[in-house]
């Protein structure tokens, strides 16, 4: 795994301003702010052309936006829970009504096919639905008579201004992992989306306005590392949720924690799918291809390594190559396409470089997607599915997170070897086992050191009422996102100890109080 933070695909400076291109601005105080800073190009990955420019917030603009959020927090925290829930319900209705519009923006800027964009919106919407139950979710504990005439209650109060910094690969879902719960708990929320596909964030902001959220409670600050670093140390920010690559996650965790914020920082992944010889190998091959090549492999829960145990290997590899070779690659809005382009040309070239490296290192490239051409979209950032067999753990294609349509098969002889591989990997986001043996599956689920485990489920993303998060270098911090951990992260606990009645005055007692 590369430990360095790579330069943005835009370079450090930004692009020359092009007055003919639409500008994607910030959302501050309930309206769009065009921005005064640098401009960064936003591509249409299917055509390879620049389709818009996004404003990159300056340190001064970040300061103004946080100031507006802080002011709004003072009012929003006082809004009764029932009223907050009503606004969330309305947001859910608006989202449902405008989801096709949102999916098209996601598809055009990210490059994933429309069905996939609709899928990510549906998973985000689940979190909105979960947060609609906030009056029931936010309750604390209450214990009467802990001592004579003394009662104790614990309450959960909002943290303040929470920031979400999100990756390019789920421009709608990952922000929705964070903000429904943050807002439901009474916080103001500042979203810094990926500069590669920033349009979804603005549309979500419009939806909040339509749902009746007071101005300033939801803010969007566009930009890159400059905006992120200004947010991480801003005195008006109380907490930071981050999702992205591991080196940046570590930087965010260390910087924000040093500045006194609460932080959860979710990082990269290298998800293994272990296939035992007794598994339904056709179903396993279907699952590996769906999970490996959906969204062109640009999912944090994508399967990137298939660990074939014993006699599973030959038929499994044959099934994988056959299925992966039949995946229809096309433009993101082509209704017949199953897999779109990669997000930028730079990223496509990086992924293709890994394929070249794998060949040079001696892995067997059984399916080579490097020369794929989509008629009519010759300049798009396409790369077809690639399948490597006999990958070894010392090879770079095994060690690094590639984040593209490249599936590697590692052959091992035993269950213990398969488990050992997963254990030795520095990441611990998701893992799956395919088997018909319940005892083996149970043993694996309990023994494996990974945050999310699937048994005959290739992408075990927890539903919204559970929390999402990995272990080891896939997450810095101790809370996962959404579900009960989300409520915990977005609130501070206060314990109130109360005595009522008329205890007889007995004079001062300087001893430490004994509660019984
Ligand atoms: P990234 O780390 O490059 O960017 C994520 C965010 O950080 C963006 O908003 C970006 O503007 C900002 N950023 C980038 N470089 C920065 C720097 N040097 N300093 C400060 N901020 C910086 O990630 P990405 O390429 O957008 O997304 C893909 C990565 O995200 C993959 O590694 C993937 O595994 C990971 N991811 C993880 C999860 C998870 O749940 N663990 C979910 C989705 C994506």
Short mmCIF file of N, CA, C and O in Angstrom, two decimals, residues 128-243:
data_model
loop_
_atom_site.label_atom_id
_atom_site.label_comp_id
_atom_site.label_asym_id
_atom_site.label_seq_id
_atom_site.Cartn_x
_atom_site.Cartn_y
_atom_site.Cartn_z
N UNK A 128 -31.70 8.15 5.58
CA UNK A 128 -32.67 9.21 5.85
C UNK A 128 -33.86 8.61 6.60
O UNK A 128 -34.35 9.17 7.59
N UNK A 129 -34.33 7.46 6.12
CA UNK A 129 -35.50 6.82 6.76
C UNK A 129 -35.16 6.44 8.21
O UNK A 129 -35.98 6.61 9.12
N UNK A 130 -33.96 5.95 8.41
CA UNK A 130 -33.53 5.61 9.79
C UNK A 130 -33.57 6.87 10.66
O UNK A 130 -34.09 6.85 11.78
N UNK A 131 -33.03 7.98 10.12
CA UNK A 131 -32.94 9.21 10.92
C UNK A 131 -34.31 9.82 11.20
O UNK A 131 -34.46 10.59 12.16
N UNK A 132 -35.31 9.47 10.37
CA UNK A 132 -36.68 9.96 10.63
C UNK A 132 -37.18 9.48 12.00
O UNK A 132 -38.08 10.08 12.58
N UNK A 133 -36.60 8.43 12.51
CA UNK A 133 -37.00 7.91 13.83
C UNK A 133 -36.27 8.59 14.97
O UNK A 133 -36.24 8.04 16.09
N UNK A 134 -35.71 9.75 14.73
CA UNK A 134 -34.84 10.37 15.73
C UNK A 134 -35.49 10.55 17.10
O UNK A 134 -34.80 10.36 18.13
N UNK A 135 -36.81 10.85 17.18
CA UNK A 135 -37.35 10.99 18.54
C UNK A 135 -37.17 9.72 19.38
O UNK A 135 -36.99 9.79 20.60
N UNK A 136 -37.21 8.57 18.72
CA UNK A 136 -37.02 7.32 19.47
C UNK A 136 -35.54 6.98 19.62
O UNK A 136 -35.14 6.30 20.57
N UNK A 137 -34.71 7.42 18.68
CA UNK A 137 -33.31 6.98 18.66
C UNK A 137 -32.41 7.74 19.63
O UNK A 137 -31.38 7.24 20.06
N UNK A 138 -32.80 8.98 19.92
CA UNK A 138 -31.85 9.85 20.61
C UNK A 138 -32.01 9.79 22.14
O UNK A 138 -31.24 10.40 22.88
N UNK A 139 -32.95 8.99 22.58
CA UNK A 139 -33.24 8.95 24.02
C UNK A 139 -32.05 8.49 24.84
O UNK A 139 -31.24 7.68 24.41
N UNK A 140 -31.93 9.03 26.05
CA UNK A 140 -30.88 8.61 26.96
C UNK A 140 -31.42 7.62 27.97
O UNK A 140 -32.43 6.95 27.72
N UNK A 141 -30.77 7.54 29.12
CA UNK A 141 -31.20 6.62 30.17
C UNK A 141 -31.73 7.42 31.36
O UNK A 141 -31.45 8.61 31.49
N UNK A 142 -32.50 6.76 32.18
CA UNK A 142 -33.06 7.42 33.35
C UNK A 142 -33.11 6.42 34.50
O UNK A 142 -33.60 5.30 34.33
N UNK A 143 -32.56 6.78 35.64
CA UNK A 143 -32.58 5.87 36.79
C UNK A 143 -33.02 6.64 38.03
O UNK A 143 -32.27 7.48 38.54
N UNK A 144 -34.24 6.39 38.48
CA UNK A 144 -34.69 7.09 39.67
C UNK A 144 -34.09 6.47 40.94
O UNK A 144 -33.71 5.29 40.96
N UNK A 145 -33.98 7.31 41.96
CA UNK A 145 -33.64 6.86 43.33
C UNK A 145 -32.29 6.14 43.39
O UNK A 145 -32.15 5.07 43.97
N UNK A 146 -31.24 6.70 42.74
CA UNK A 146 -29.92 6.10 42.88
C UNK A 146 -29.37 6.31 44.28
O UNK A 146 -28.47 5.61 44.76
N UNK A 147 -29.90 7.34 44.96
CA UNK A 147 -29.63 7.57 46.38
C UNK A 147 -30.92 8.17 46.93
O UNK A 147 -31.85 8.44 46.15
N UNK A 148 -30.97 8.38 48.21
CA UNK A 148 -32.22 8.88 48.79
C UNK A 148 -32.63 10.21 48.16
O UNK A 148 -31.92 11.21 48.27
N UNK A 149 -33.76 10.23 47.42
CA UNK A 149 -34.26 11.45 46.79
C UNK A 149 -33.47 11.89 45.57
O UNK A 149 -33.67 12.99 45.07
N UNK A 150 -32.57 11.03 45.08
CA UNK A 150 -31.69 11.45 43.98
C UNK A 150 -31.97 10.60 42.73
O UNK A 150 -31.99 9.36 42.81
N UNK A 151 -32.19 11.30 41.61
CA UNK A 151 -32.43 10.64 40.33
C UNK A 151 -31.31 11.01 39.35
O UNK A 151 -30.74 12.10 39.45
N UNK A 152 -31.07 10.10 38.39
CA UNK A 152 -30.05 10.39 37.37
C UNK A 152 -30.67 10.19 35.98
O UNK A 152 -31.36 9.19 35.74
N UNK A 153 -30.47 11.15 35.10
CA UNK A 153 -30.81 10.94 33.69
C UNK A 153 -29.59 11.28 32.85
O UNK A 153 -28.77 12.12 33.23
N UNK A 154 -29.48 10.58 31.72
CA UNK A 154 -28.45 10.98 30.75
C UNK A 154 -29.17 11.47 29.50
O UNK A 154 -30.19 10.90 29.10
N UNK A 155 -28.68 12.56 28.93
CA UNK A 155 -29.27 13.10 27.71
C UNK A 155 -28.19 13.20 26.65
O UNK A 155 -27.00 13.29 26.96
N UNK A 156 -28.65 13.16 25.39
CA UNK A 156 -27.72 13.31 24.27
C UNK A 156 -27.98 14.66 23.63
O UNK A 156 -29.11 14.95 23.25
N UNK A 157 -26.96 15.47 23.52
CA UNK A 157 -27.12 16.79 22.91
C UNK A 157 -26.23 16.89 21.66
O UNK A 157 -25.23 16.16 21.55
N UNK A 158 -26.60 17.79 20.75
CA UNK A 158 -25.79 17.90 19.53
C UNK A 158 -24.36 18.33 19.83
O UNK A 158 -24.09 18.96 20.86
N UNK A 159 -23.46 18.00 18.92
CA UNK A 159 -22.05 18.31 19.10
C UNK A 159 -21.75 19.74 18.66
O UNK A 159 -20.94 20.44 19.25
N UNK A 160 -22.41 20.21 17.60
CA UNK A 160 -22.17 21.57 17.10
C UNK A 160 -22.14 21.60 15.59
O UNK A 160 -23.11 21.19 14.94
N UNK A 161 -21.02 22.02 15.02
CA UNK A 161 -20.86 22.03 13.56
C UNK A 161 -20.06 20.79 13.19
O UNK A 161 -18.90 20.64 13.59
N UNK A 162 -20.69 19.90 12.44
CA UNK A 162 -20.01 18.68 11.99
C UNK A 162 -19.69 18.81 10.51
O UNK A 162 -20.50 19.34 9.73
N UNK A 163 -18.53 18.32 10.14
CA UNK A 163 -18.06 18.40 8.75
C UNK A 163 -18.03 17.00 8.17
O UNK A 163 -17.61 16.05 8.85
N UNK A 164 -18.43 16.85 6.91
CA UNK A 164 -18.29 15.59 6.19
C UNK A 164 -17.40 15.80 4.98
O UNK A 164 -17.67 16.71 4.17
N UNK A 165 -16.35 15.02 4.86
CA UNK A 165 -15.44 15.12 3.71
C UNK A 165 -15.55 13.79 2.97
O UNK A 165 -15.29 12.73 3.56
N UNK A 166 -15.96 13.84 1.71
CA UNK A 166 -16.40 12.60 1.07
C UNK A 166 -15.63 12.32 -0.23
O UNK A 166 -15.09 13.22 -0.85
N UNK A 167 -15.63 11.03 -0.65
CA UNK A 167 -14.85 10.61 -1.82
C UNK A 167 -15.67 10.71 -3.10
O UNK A 167 -16.89 10.90 -3.06
N UNK A 168 -14.98 10.49 -4.23
CA UNK A 168 -15.68 10.62 -5.52
C UNK A 168 -16.60 9.45 -5.79
O UNK A 168 -17.54 9.56 -6.58
N UNK A 169 -16.35 8.29 -5.15
CA UNK A 169 -16.98 7.08 -5.69
C UNK A 169 -18.45 6.91 -5.31
O UNK A 169 -19.16 6.18 -5.98
N UNK A 170 -18.89 7.60 -4.26
CA UNK A 170 -20.32 7.61 -3.93
C UNK A 170 -20.74 9.04 -3.60
O UNK A 170 -20.94 9.39 -2.42
N UNK A 171 -20.92 9.88 -4.62
CA UNK A 171 -21.17 11.31 -4.35
C UNK A 171 -22.53 11.59 -3.70
O UNK A 171 -22.73 12.67 -3.16
N UNK A 172 -23.45 10.62 -3.75
CA UNK A 172 -24.74 10.81 -3.07
C UNK A 172 -24.81 9.97 -1.79
O UNK A 172 -25.20 10.46 -0.73
N UNK A 173 -24.41 8.70 -1.87
CA UNK A 173 -24.61 7.81 -0.72
C UNK A 173 -23.73 8.16 0.48
O UNK A 173 -24.23 8.21 1.62
N UNK A 174 -22.44 8.39 0.24
CA UNK A 174 -21.57 8.61 1.40
C UNK A 174 -21.96 9.88 2.17
O UNK A 174 -22.06 9.85 3.40
N UNK A 175 -22.24 11.02 1.48
CA UNK A 175 -22.77 12.15 2.27
C UNK A 175 -24.04 11.78 3.04
O UNK A 175 -24.23 12.21 4.18
N UNK A 176 -24.88 10.91 2.42
CA UNK A 176 -26.12 10.52 3.13
C UNK A 176 -25.87 9.51 4.24
O UNK A 176 -26.75 9.23 5.04
N UNK A 177 -24.69 8.92 4.31
CA UNK A 177 -24.34 8.13 5.50
C UNK A 177 -24.24 9.07 6.70
O UNK A 177 -24.44 8.66 7.84
N UNK A 178 -23.87 10.32 6.41
CA UNK A 178 -23.50 11.24 7.50
C UNK A 178 -24.60 12.24 7.86
O UNK A 178 -24.99 12.36 9.01
N UNK A 179 -25.06 13.03 6.84
CA UNK A 179 -25.82 14.22 7.22
C UNK A 179 -27.24 13.97 7.75
O UNK A 179 -27.70 14.76 8.57
N UNK A 180 -27.96 12.90 7.34
CA UNK A 180 -29.30 12.76 7.93
C UNK A 180 -29.23 12.64 9.46
O UNK A 180 -30.03 13.26 10.17
N UNK A 181 -28.27 11.87 9.94
CA UNK A 181 -28.18 11.65 11.39
C UNK A 181 -27.61 12.89 12.07
O UNK A 181 -28.10 13.31 13.13
N UNK A 182 -26.61 13.52 11.45
CA UNK A 182 -26.03 14.74 12.04
C UNK A 182 -27.11 15.80 12.22
O UNK A 182 -27.23 16.41 13.30
N UNK A 183 -27.92 16.02 11.19
CA UNK A 183 -28.95 17.05 11.26
C UNK A 183 -30.07 16.64 12.22
O UNK A 183 -30.55 17.44 13.02
N UNK A 184 -30.46 15.37 12.16
CA UNK A 184 -31.53 14.90 13.05
C UNK A 184 -31.15 15.11 14.51
O UNK A 184 -32.00 15.42 15.35
N UNK A 185 -29.87 14.96 14.81
CA UNK A 185 -29.41 15.12 16.20
C UNK A 185 -29.27 16.59 16.60
O UNK A 185 -28.89 16.87 17.74
N UNK A 186 -29.51 17.51 15.66
CA UNK A 186 -29.49 18.93 16.02
C UNK A 186 -28.21 19.66 15.70
O UNK A 186 -28.00 20.79 16.15
N UNK A 187 -27.32 19.02 14.91
CA UNK A 187 -26.08 19.68 14.49
C UNK A 187 -26.29 20.46 13.20
O UNK A 187 -27.19 20.16 12.42
N UNK A 188 -25.41 21.41 12.94
CA UNK A 188 -25.28 21.97 11.59
C UNK A 188 -24.25 21.12 10.87
O UNK A 188 -23.35 20.55 11.50
N UNK A 189 -24.38 21.02 9.54
CA UNK A 189 -23.50 20.12 8.79
C UNK A 189 -22.88 20.84 7.61
O UNK A 189 -23.56 21.53 6.85
N UNK A 190 -21.57 20.69 7.46
CA UNK A 190 -20.84 21.28 6.33
C UNK A 190 -20.26 20.13 5.51
O UNK A 190 -19.46 19.33 6.02
N UNK A 191 -20.70 20.03 4.25
CA UNK A 191 -20.23 18.95 3.37
C UNK A 191 -19.14 19.48 2.43
O UNK A 191 -19.33 20.49 1.77
N UNK A 192 -18.01 18.76 2.40
CA UNK A 192 -16.95 19.05 1.41
C UNK A 192 -16.88 17.82 0.52
O UNK A 192 -16.22 16.84 0.83
N UNK A 193 -17.62 17.85 -0.62
CA UNK A 193 -17.63 16.67 -1.49
C UNK A 193 -16.36 16.57 -2.31
O UNK A 193 -15.55 17.49 -2.34
N UNK A 194 -16.23 15.46 -3.02
CA UNK A 194 -15.08 15.30 -3.92
C UNK A 194 -15.17 16.34 -5.03
O UNK A 194 -16.24 16.60 -5.59
N UNK A 195 -14.03 16.89 -5.39
CA UNK A 195 -13.97 17.88 -6.47
C UNK A 195 -14.16 17.22 -7.83
O UNK A 195 -14.34 17.90 -8.84
N UNK A 196 -14.13 15.85 -7.86
CA UNK A 196 -14.26 15.19 -9.16
C UNK A 196 -15.72 15.10 -9.62
O UNK A 196 -15.99 15.06 -10.81
N UNK A 197 -16.65 14.99 -8.67
CA UNK A 197 -18.07 14.92 -9.04
C UNK A 197 -18.91 15.70 -8.00
O UNK A 197 -19.67 15.12 -7.23
N UNK A 198 -18.78 17.03 -8.03
CA UNK A 198 -19.33 17.86 -6.96
C UNK A 198 -20.81 18.23 -7.13
O UNK A 198 -21.39 18.85 -6.24
N UNK A 199 -21.40 17.85 -8.27
CA UNK A 199 -22.75 18.33 -8.57
C UNK A 199 -23.83 17.76 -7.65
O UNK A 199 -24.79 18.45 -7.30
N UNK A 200 -23.68 16.49 -7.23
CA UNK A 200 -24.72 15.86 -6.41
C UNK A 200 -24.92 16.62 -5.10
O UNK A 200 -26.04 16.78 -4.62
N UNK A 201 -23.82 17.13 -4.54
CA UNK A 201 -23.91 17.82 -3.25
C UNK A 201 -24.81 19.05 -3.35
O UNK A 201 -25.62 19.31 -2.45
N UNK A 202 -24.68 19.78 -4.45
CA UNK A 202 -25.52 20.98 -4.61
C UNK A 202 -26.99 20.62 -4.77
O UNK A 202 -27.87 21.30 -4.25
N UNK A 203 -27.23 19.54 -5.48
CA UNK A 203 -28.62 19.11 -5.67
C UNK A 203 -29.22 18.67 -4.32
O UNK A 203 -30.38 18.98 -4.01
N UNK A 204 -28.43 18.00 -3.52
CA UNK A 204 -28.91 17.58 -2.19
C UNK A 204 -29.20 18.82 -1.33
O UNK A 204 -30.18 18.84 -0.58
N UNK A 205 -28.38 19.85 -1.47
CA UNK A 205 -28.60 21.09 -0.71
C UNK A 205 -29.93 21.73 -1.12
O UNK A 205 -30.72 22.16 -0.28
N UNK A 206 -30.17 21.74 -2.44
CA UNK A 206 -31.46 22.29 -2.93
C UNK A 206 -32.63 21.51 -2.34
O UNK A 206 -33.66 22.07 -1.99
N UNK A 207 -32.45 20.20 -2.24
CA UNK A 207 -33.54 19.36 -1.71
C UNK A 207 -33.83 19.68 -0.25
O UNK A 207 -34.97 19.68 0.20
N UNK A 208 -32.76 19.97 0.51
CA UNK A 208 -32.97 20.35 1.92
C UNK A 208 -33.75 21.65 1.99
O UNK A 208 -34.66 21.80 2.83
N UNK A 209 -33.43 22.60 1.11
CA UNK A 209 -34.15 23.88 1.13
C UNK A 209 -35.63 23.62 0.81
O UNK A 209 -36.53 24.17 1.46
N UNK A 210 -35.85 22.75 -0.18
CA UNK A 210 -37.23 22.43 -0.56
C UNK A 210 -37.98 21.74 0.59
O UNK A 210 -39.18 21.91 0.76
N UNK A 211 -37.26 21.00 1.38
CA UNK A 211 -37.88 20.27 2.51
C UNK A 211 -38.14 21.19 3.71
O UNK A 211 -38.77 20.76 4.67
N UNK A 212 -37.63 22.41 3.65
CA UNK A 212 -37.90 23.35 4.74
C UNK A 212 -36.83 23.44 5.81
O UNK A 212 -37.06 24.00 6.88
N UNK A 213 -35.63 22.91 5.53
CA UNK A 213 -34.54 23.04 6.51
C UNK A 213 -34.13 24.51 6.57
O UNK A 213 -33.94 25.14 5.53
N UNK A 214 -34.01 25.08 7.77
CA UNK A 214 -33.63 26.49 7.86
C UNK A 214 -32.28 26.75 7.18
O UNK A 214 -31.37 25.91 7.21
N UNK A 215 -32.16 27.94 6.59
CA UNK A 215 -30.92 28.33 5.90
C UNK A 215 -29.73 28.23 6.84
O UNK A 215 -29.82 28.59 8.01
N UNK A 216 -28.61 27.77 6.31
CA UNK A 216 -27.36 27.73 7.07
C UNK A 216 -27.13 26.43 7.81
O UNK A 216 -26.00 26.15 8.22
N UNK A 217 -28.18 25.62 7.98
CA UNK A 217 -28.00 24.37 8.74
C UNK A 217 -27.25 23.34 7.89
O UNK A 217 -26.48 22.53 8.41
N UNK A 218 -27.45 23.40 6.57
CA UNK A 218 -26.71 22.51 5.66
C UNK A 218 -25.91 23.38 4.69
O UNK A 218 -26.46 24.25 4.03
N UNK A 219 -24.62 23.15 4.66
CA UNK A 219 -23.71 23.97 3.86
C UNK A 219 -22.88 23.06 2.96
O UNK A 219 -22.54 21.95 3.37
N UNK A 220 -22.57 23.54 1.77
CA UNK A 220 -21.62 22.80 0.91
C UNK A 220 -20.44 23.72 0.61
O UNK A 220 -20.63 24.84 0.12
N UNK A 221 -19.26 23.23 0.93
CA UNK A 221 -18.03 23.94 0.59
C UNK A 221 -17.30 23.07 -0.42
O UNK A 221 -16.94 21.95 -0.12
N UNK A 222 -17.13 23.59 -1.63
CA UNK A 222 -16.44 22.82 -2.67
C UNK A 222 -14.93 23.03 -2.54
O UNK A 222 -14.48 24.01 -1.95
N UNK A 223 -14.18 22.11 -3.12
CA UNK A 223 -12.73 22.34 -3.16
C UNK A 223 -11.93 21.08 -2.97
O UNK A 223 -12.44 19.97 -3.04
N UNK A 224 -10.64 21.29 -2.71
CA UNK A 224 -9.71 20.18 -2.58
C UNK A 224 -8.97 20.26 -1.24
O UNK A 224 -9.55 20.70 -0.23
N UNK A 225 -7.70 19.88 -1.23
CA UNK A 225 -6.97 19.79 0.03
C UNK A 225 -6.94 21.13 0.80
O UNK A 225 -6.98 21.14 2.03
N UNK A 226 -6.92 22.24 0.09
CA UNK A 226 -6.86 23.54 0.76
C UNK A 226 -8.12 23.74 1.64
O UNK A 226 -8.02 24.13 2.81
N UNK A 227 -9.29 23.43 1.07
CA UNK A 227 -10.53 23.57 1.83
C UNK A 227 -10.56 22.56 2.99
O UNK A 227 -10.96 22.88 4.12
N UNK A 228 -10.11 21.33 2.71
CA UNK A 228 -10.12 20.29 3.75
C UNK A 228 -9.25 20.73 4.93
O UNK A 228 -9.68 20.70 6.10
N UNK A 229 -8.04 21.17 4.63
CA UNK A 229 -7.13 21.52 5.72
C UNK A 229 -7.65 22.71 6.53
O UNK A 229 -7.48 22.76 7.76
N UNK A 230 -8.34 23.65 5.85
CA UNK A 230 -8.92 24.79 6.58
C UNK A 230 -10.03 24.31 7.51
O UNK A 230 -10.17 24.80 8.65
N UNK A 231 -10.80 23.32 7.06
CA UNK A 231 -11.90 22.80 7.90
C UNK A 231 -11.37 22.02 9.11
O UNK A 231 -11.91 22.10 10.21
N UNK A 232 -10.29 21.25 8.88
CA UNK A 232 -9.79 20.35 9.94
C UNK A 232 -9.31 21.11 11.17
O UNK A 232 -9.33 20.58 12.28
N UNK A 233 -8.86 22.34 10.96
CA UNK A 233 -8.29 23.09 12.10
C UNK A 233 -9.15 24.29 12.48
O UNK A 233 -8.77 25.04 13.37
N UNK A 234 -10.29 24.47 11.83
CA UNK A 234 -11.10 25.67 12.10
C UNK A 234 -11.70 25.59 13.52
O UNK A 234 -12.33 24.58 13.87
N UNK A 235 -11.57 26.65 14.30
CA UNK A 235 -12.09 26.59 15.67
C UNK A 235 -13.61 26.47 15.74
O UNK A 235 -14.15 26.03 16.76
N UNK A 236 -14.31 26.80 14.65
CA UNK A 236 -15.77 26.69 14.66
C UNK A 236 -16.28 25.31 14.29
O UNK A 236 -17.49 25.07 14.28
N UNK A 237 -15.37 24.38 14.01
CA UNK A 237 -15.77 23.01 13.65
C UNK A 237 -15.58 22.10 14.86
O UNK A 237 -14.54 22.15 15.52
N UNK A 238 -16.59 21.28 15.15
CA UNK A 238 -16.52 20.43 16.35
C UNK A 238 -16.21 18.96 16.05
O UNK A 238 -15.70 18.25 16.91
N UNK A 239 -16.55 18.52 14.85
CA UNK A 239 -16.32 17.11 14.53
C UNK A 239 -16.18 16.90 13.04
O UNK A 239 -16.72 17.68 12.24
N UNK A 240 -15.47 15.83 12.67
CA UNK A 240 -15.19 15.56 11.26
C UNK A 240 -15.44 14.08 10.96
O UNK A 240 -14.89 13.20 11.63
N UNK A 241 -16.28 13.84 9.94
CA UNK A 241 -16.41 12.48 9.39
C UNK A 241 -15.75 12.50 8.04
O UNK A 241 -16.03 13.37 7.22
N UNK A 242 -14.87 11.55 7.81
CA UNK A 242 -14.15 11.48 6.53
C UNK A 242 -14.32 10.10 5.93
O UNK A 242 -14.27 9.10 6.65
N UNK A 243 -14.46 10.05 4.61
CA UNK A 243 -14.39 8.78 3.88
C UNK A 243 -13.52 9.02 2.65
O UNK A 243 -13.76 9.96 1.89
#
